[in-house]
Coordinates of C-alpha atoms and ligand atoms in Angstrom, one line a residue:
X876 CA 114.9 33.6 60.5
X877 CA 111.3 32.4 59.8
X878 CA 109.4 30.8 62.2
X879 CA 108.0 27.3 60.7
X880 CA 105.3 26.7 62.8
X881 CA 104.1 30.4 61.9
X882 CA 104.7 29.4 58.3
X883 CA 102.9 26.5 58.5
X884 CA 99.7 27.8 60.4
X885 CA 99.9 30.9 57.9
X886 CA 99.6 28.7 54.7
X887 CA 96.7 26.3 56.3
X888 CA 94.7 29.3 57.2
X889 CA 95.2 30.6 54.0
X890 CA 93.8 27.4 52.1
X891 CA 90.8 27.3 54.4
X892 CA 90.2 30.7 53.7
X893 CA 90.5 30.5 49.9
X894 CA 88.2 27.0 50.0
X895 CA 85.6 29.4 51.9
X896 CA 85.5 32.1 49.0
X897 CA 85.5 29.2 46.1
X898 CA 83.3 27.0 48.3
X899 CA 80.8 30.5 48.7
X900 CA 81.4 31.7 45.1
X901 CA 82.2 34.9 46.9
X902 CA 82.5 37.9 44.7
X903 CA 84.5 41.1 44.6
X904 CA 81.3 42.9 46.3
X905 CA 81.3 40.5 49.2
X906 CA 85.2 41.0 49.3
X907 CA 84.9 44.7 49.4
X908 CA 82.0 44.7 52.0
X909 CA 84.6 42.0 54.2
X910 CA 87.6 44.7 53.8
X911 CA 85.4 47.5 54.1
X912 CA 84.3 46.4 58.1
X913 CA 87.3 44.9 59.0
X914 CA 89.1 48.7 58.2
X915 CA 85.6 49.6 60.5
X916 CA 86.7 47.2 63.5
X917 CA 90.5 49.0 62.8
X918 CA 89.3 52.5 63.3
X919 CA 87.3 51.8 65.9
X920 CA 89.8 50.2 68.0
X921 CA 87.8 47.2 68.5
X922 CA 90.3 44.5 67.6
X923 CA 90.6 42.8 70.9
X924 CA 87.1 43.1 71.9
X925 CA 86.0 41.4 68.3
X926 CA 88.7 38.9 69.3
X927 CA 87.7 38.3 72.9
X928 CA 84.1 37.8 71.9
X929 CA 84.1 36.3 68.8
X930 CA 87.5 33.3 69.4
X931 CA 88.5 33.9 73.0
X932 CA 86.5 30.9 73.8
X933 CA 87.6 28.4 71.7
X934 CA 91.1 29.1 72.5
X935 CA 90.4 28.6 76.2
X936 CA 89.1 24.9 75.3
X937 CA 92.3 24.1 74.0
X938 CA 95.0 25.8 76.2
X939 CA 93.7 24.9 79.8
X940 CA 92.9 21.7 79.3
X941 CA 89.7 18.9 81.4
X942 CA 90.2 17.0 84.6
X943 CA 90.0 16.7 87.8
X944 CA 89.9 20.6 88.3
X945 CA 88.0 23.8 87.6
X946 CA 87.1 24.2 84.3
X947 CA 88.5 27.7 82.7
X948 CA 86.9 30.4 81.0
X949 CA 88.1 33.5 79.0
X950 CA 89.8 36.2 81.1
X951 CA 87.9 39.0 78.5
X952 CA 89.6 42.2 77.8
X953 CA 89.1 44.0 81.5
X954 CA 91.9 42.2 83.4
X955 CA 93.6 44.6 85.2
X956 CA 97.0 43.2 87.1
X957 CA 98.3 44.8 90.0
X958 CA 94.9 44.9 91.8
X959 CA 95.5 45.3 95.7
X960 CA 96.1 42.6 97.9
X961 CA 93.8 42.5 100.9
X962 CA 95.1 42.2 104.2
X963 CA 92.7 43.6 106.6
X964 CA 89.9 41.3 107.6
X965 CA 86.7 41.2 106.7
X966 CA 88.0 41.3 103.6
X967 CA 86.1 43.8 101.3
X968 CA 86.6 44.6 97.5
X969 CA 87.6 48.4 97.4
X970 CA 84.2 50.6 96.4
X971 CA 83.4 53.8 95.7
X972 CA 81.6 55.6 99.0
X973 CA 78.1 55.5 97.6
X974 CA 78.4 51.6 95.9
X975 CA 75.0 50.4 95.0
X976 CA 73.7 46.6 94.6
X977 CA 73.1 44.0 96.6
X978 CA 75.4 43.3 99.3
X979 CA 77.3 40.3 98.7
X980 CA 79.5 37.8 100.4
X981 CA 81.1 35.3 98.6
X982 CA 83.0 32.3 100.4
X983 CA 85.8 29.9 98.8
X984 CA 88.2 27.6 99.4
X985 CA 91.1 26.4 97.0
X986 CA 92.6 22.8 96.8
X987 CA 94.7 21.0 94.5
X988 CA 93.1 17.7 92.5
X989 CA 94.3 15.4 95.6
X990 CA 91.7 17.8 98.1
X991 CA 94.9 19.4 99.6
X992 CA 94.7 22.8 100.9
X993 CA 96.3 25.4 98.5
X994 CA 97.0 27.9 101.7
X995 CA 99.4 30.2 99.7
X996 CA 97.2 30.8 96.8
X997 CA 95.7 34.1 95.7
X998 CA 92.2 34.8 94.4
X999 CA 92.4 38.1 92.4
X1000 CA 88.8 38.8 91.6
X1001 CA 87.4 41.3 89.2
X1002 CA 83.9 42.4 88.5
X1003 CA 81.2 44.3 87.0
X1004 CA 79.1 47.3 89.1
X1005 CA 75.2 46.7 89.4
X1006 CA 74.9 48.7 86.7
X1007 CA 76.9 46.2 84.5
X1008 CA 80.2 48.6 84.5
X1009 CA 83.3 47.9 84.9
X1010 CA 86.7 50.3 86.5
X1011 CA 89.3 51.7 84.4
X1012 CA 87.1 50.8 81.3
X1013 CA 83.7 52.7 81.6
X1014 CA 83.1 56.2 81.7
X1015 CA 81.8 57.4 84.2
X1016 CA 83.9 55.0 86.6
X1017 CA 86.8 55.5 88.5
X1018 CA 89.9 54.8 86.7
X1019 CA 91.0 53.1 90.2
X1020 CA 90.6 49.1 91.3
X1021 CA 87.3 49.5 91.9
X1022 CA 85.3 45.8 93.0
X1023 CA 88.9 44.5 91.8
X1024 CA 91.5 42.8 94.2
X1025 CA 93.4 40.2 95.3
X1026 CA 92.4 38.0 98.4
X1027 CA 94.7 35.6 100.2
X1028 CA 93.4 32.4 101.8
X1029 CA 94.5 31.2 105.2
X1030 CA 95.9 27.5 106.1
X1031 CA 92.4 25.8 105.2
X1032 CA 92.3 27.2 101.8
X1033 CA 89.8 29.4 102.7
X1034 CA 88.7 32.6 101.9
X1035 CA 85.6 34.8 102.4
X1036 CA 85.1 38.4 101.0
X1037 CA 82.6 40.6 100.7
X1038 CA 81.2 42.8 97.5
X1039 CA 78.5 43.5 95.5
X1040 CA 76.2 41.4 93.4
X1041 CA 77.4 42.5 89.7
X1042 CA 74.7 42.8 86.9
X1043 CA 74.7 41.2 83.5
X1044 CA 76.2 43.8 81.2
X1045 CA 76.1 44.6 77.1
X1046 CA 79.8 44.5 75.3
X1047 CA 80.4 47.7 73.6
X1048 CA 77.3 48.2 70.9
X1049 CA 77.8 51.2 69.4
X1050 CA 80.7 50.2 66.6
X1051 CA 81.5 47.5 64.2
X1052 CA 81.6 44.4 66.9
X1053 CA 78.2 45.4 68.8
X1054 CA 76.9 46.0 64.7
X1055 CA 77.7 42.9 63.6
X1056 CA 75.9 41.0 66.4
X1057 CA 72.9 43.2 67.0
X1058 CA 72.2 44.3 63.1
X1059 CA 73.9 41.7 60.7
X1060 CA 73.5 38.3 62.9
X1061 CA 70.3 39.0 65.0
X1062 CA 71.4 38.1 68.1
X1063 CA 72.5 40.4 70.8
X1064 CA 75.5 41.9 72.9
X1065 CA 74.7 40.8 76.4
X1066 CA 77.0 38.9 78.8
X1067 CA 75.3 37.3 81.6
X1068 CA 76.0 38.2 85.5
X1069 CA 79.3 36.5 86.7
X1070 CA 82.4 37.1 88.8
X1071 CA 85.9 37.0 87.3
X1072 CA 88.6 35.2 88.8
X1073 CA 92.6 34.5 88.5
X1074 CA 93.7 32.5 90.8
X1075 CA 97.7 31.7 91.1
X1076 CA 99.4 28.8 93.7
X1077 CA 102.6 28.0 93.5
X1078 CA 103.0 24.4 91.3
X1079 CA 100.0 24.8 89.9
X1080 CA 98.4 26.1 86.4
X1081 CA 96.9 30.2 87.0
X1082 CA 93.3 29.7 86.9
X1083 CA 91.5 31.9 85.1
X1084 CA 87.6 31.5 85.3
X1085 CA 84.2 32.7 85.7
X1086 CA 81.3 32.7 87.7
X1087 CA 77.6 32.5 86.4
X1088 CA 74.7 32.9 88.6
X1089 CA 71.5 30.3 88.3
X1090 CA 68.6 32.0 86.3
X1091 CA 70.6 34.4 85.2
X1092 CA 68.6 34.9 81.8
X1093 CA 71.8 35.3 79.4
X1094 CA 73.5 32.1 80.5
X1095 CA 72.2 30.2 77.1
X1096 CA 73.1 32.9 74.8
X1097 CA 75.9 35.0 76.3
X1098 CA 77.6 37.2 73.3
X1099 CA 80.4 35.5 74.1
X1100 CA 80.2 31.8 74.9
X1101 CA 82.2 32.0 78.0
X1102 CA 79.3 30.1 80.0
X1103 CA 80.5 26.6 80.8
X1104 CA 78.0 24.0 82.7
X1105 CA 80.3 23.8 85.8
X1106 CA 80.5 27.7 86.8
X1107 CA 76.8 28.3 87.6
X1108 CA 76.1 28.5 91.0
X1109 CA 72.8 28.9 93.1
X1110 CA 72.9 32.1 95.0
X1111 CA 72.2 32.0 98.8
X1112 CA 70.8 34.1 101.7
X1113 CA 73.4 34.6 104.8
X1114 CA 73.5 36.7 107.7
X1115 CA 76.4 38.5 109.1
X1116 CA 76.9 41.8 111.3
X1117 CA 73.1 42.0 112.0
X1118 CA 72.5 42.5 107.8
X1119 CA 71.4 39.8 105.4
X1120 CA 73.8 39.2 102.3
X1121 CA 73.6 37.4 99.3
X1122 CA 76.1 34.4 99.2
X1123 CA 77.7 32.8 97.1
X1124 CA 80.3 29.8 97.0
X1125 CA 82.7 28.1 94.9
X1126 CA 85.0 25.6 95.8
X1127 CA 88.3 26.1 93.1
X1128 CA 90.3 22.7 92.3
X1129 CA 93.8 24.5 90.4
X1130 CA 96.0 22.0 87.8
X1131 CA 99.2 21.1 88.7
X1132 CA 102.0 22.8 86.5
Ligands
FE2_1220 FE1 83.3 40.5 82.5

């Protein structure tokens, strides 16, 4: 049983394709050189990390649609579900005993377009070390939910945890993906600082997002594209327990379903 749609989207692709190579004049060198690195991007494994950085982007502008809510941004390929849901309070992101950075304490509250109180929503937030690294997916770090978790809100909406200030990080450079960039196009693999977010209510549309930090120096040519205007946020100075921390705050409008 074939699937039209498929069919259809198949055949188009294929004409633009074939337009490209007669538009190009593209020759059997350029065709082995094109087969030859995407065999590369095979053996290496690098298939979803070629298509997170490369299309995630564009595919996010047309699945989670504008309006009166927080724009979305690519999840990237370092979700991990099943983070812990954090019950005790302050809440804190689980790190390792000797967790470096700057201590950070990041406030938010979750509403719906009509500036109602989300209160059963869940903010599961994933992020980077200040080393630019990331849990279950660097060497090096704990294959455990490391600066990953899930925080619940209480009847205002609100929610407050504390972590650390992640650092901007490079994607993989070493194979084809990180070649491609670096060598062939001239630009680079870096992805500015930000904090990952999924955040699921009842009725409404999971929002998955980012946020960017002002002055970060990657925001205008992150490897990826993820940056949207409406996720940068200043960074703040706040006391609490006798200790200064470095705040941030977001409030998150979801979509209704
Ligand atoms: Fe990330």
């Amino acid at each position: 049983m074939t699937d039209q749609r498929v069919v259809e989207l198949f055949d188009e692709f294929m004409e633009l394709t074939k337009d490209f190579i007669i538009r190009h004049g593209l020759r059997y060198e350029d065709y082995a050189a094109v087969t030859q690195y995407l065999i590369r991007v095979s053996e290496a494994g690098e298939w979803p990390l070629w298509m997170d950085n490369f299309l995630e982007a564009t595919v996010d502008t047309t699945s989670y649609g504008d309006g009166p809510w927080t724009p979305s941004a690519i999840e990237g390929p370092y979700y991990k579900p099943g983070a812990p849901l954090l019950s005790r309070q302050p809440y804190t992101l689980p790190m390792r005993p000797d967790e470096t950075g700057d201590k950070m304490l990041f406030r938010a509250t979750v509403h719906n377009p009509a500036g109602e109180p989300l209160s059963a929503a869940v903010v599961d937030v994933w992020h980077a070390t200040d080393k630019g690294l990331y849990s279950f997916i660097d060497a090096g770090m704990p294959e455990d939910f490391i600066l990953r978790a899930r925080v619940p809100v209480d009847e205002n909406g609100s929610t407050e945890f504390r972590s650390i200030r992640p650092a901007p990080y490079e994607i993989p450079k070493d194979g084809p993906t990180g070649d491609l960039l670096n060598s062939v196009l001239g630009r680079h693999t870096w992805r500015p600082a930000h904090l990952h977010f999924r955040i699921t209510a009842e009725g409404y549309k999971p929002l998955v997002t980012q946020l960017y930090f002002d002055g970060d120096p990657y925001l205008d040519s992150d490897c990826a594209e993820g940056v949207k205007q409406g996720l940068i946020i200043p960074l703040g100075k706040t006391e609490a327990d006798g200790e200064s921390w470095t705040l941030g705050q977001f409030a998150f409008v979801l979509q209704p379903q």
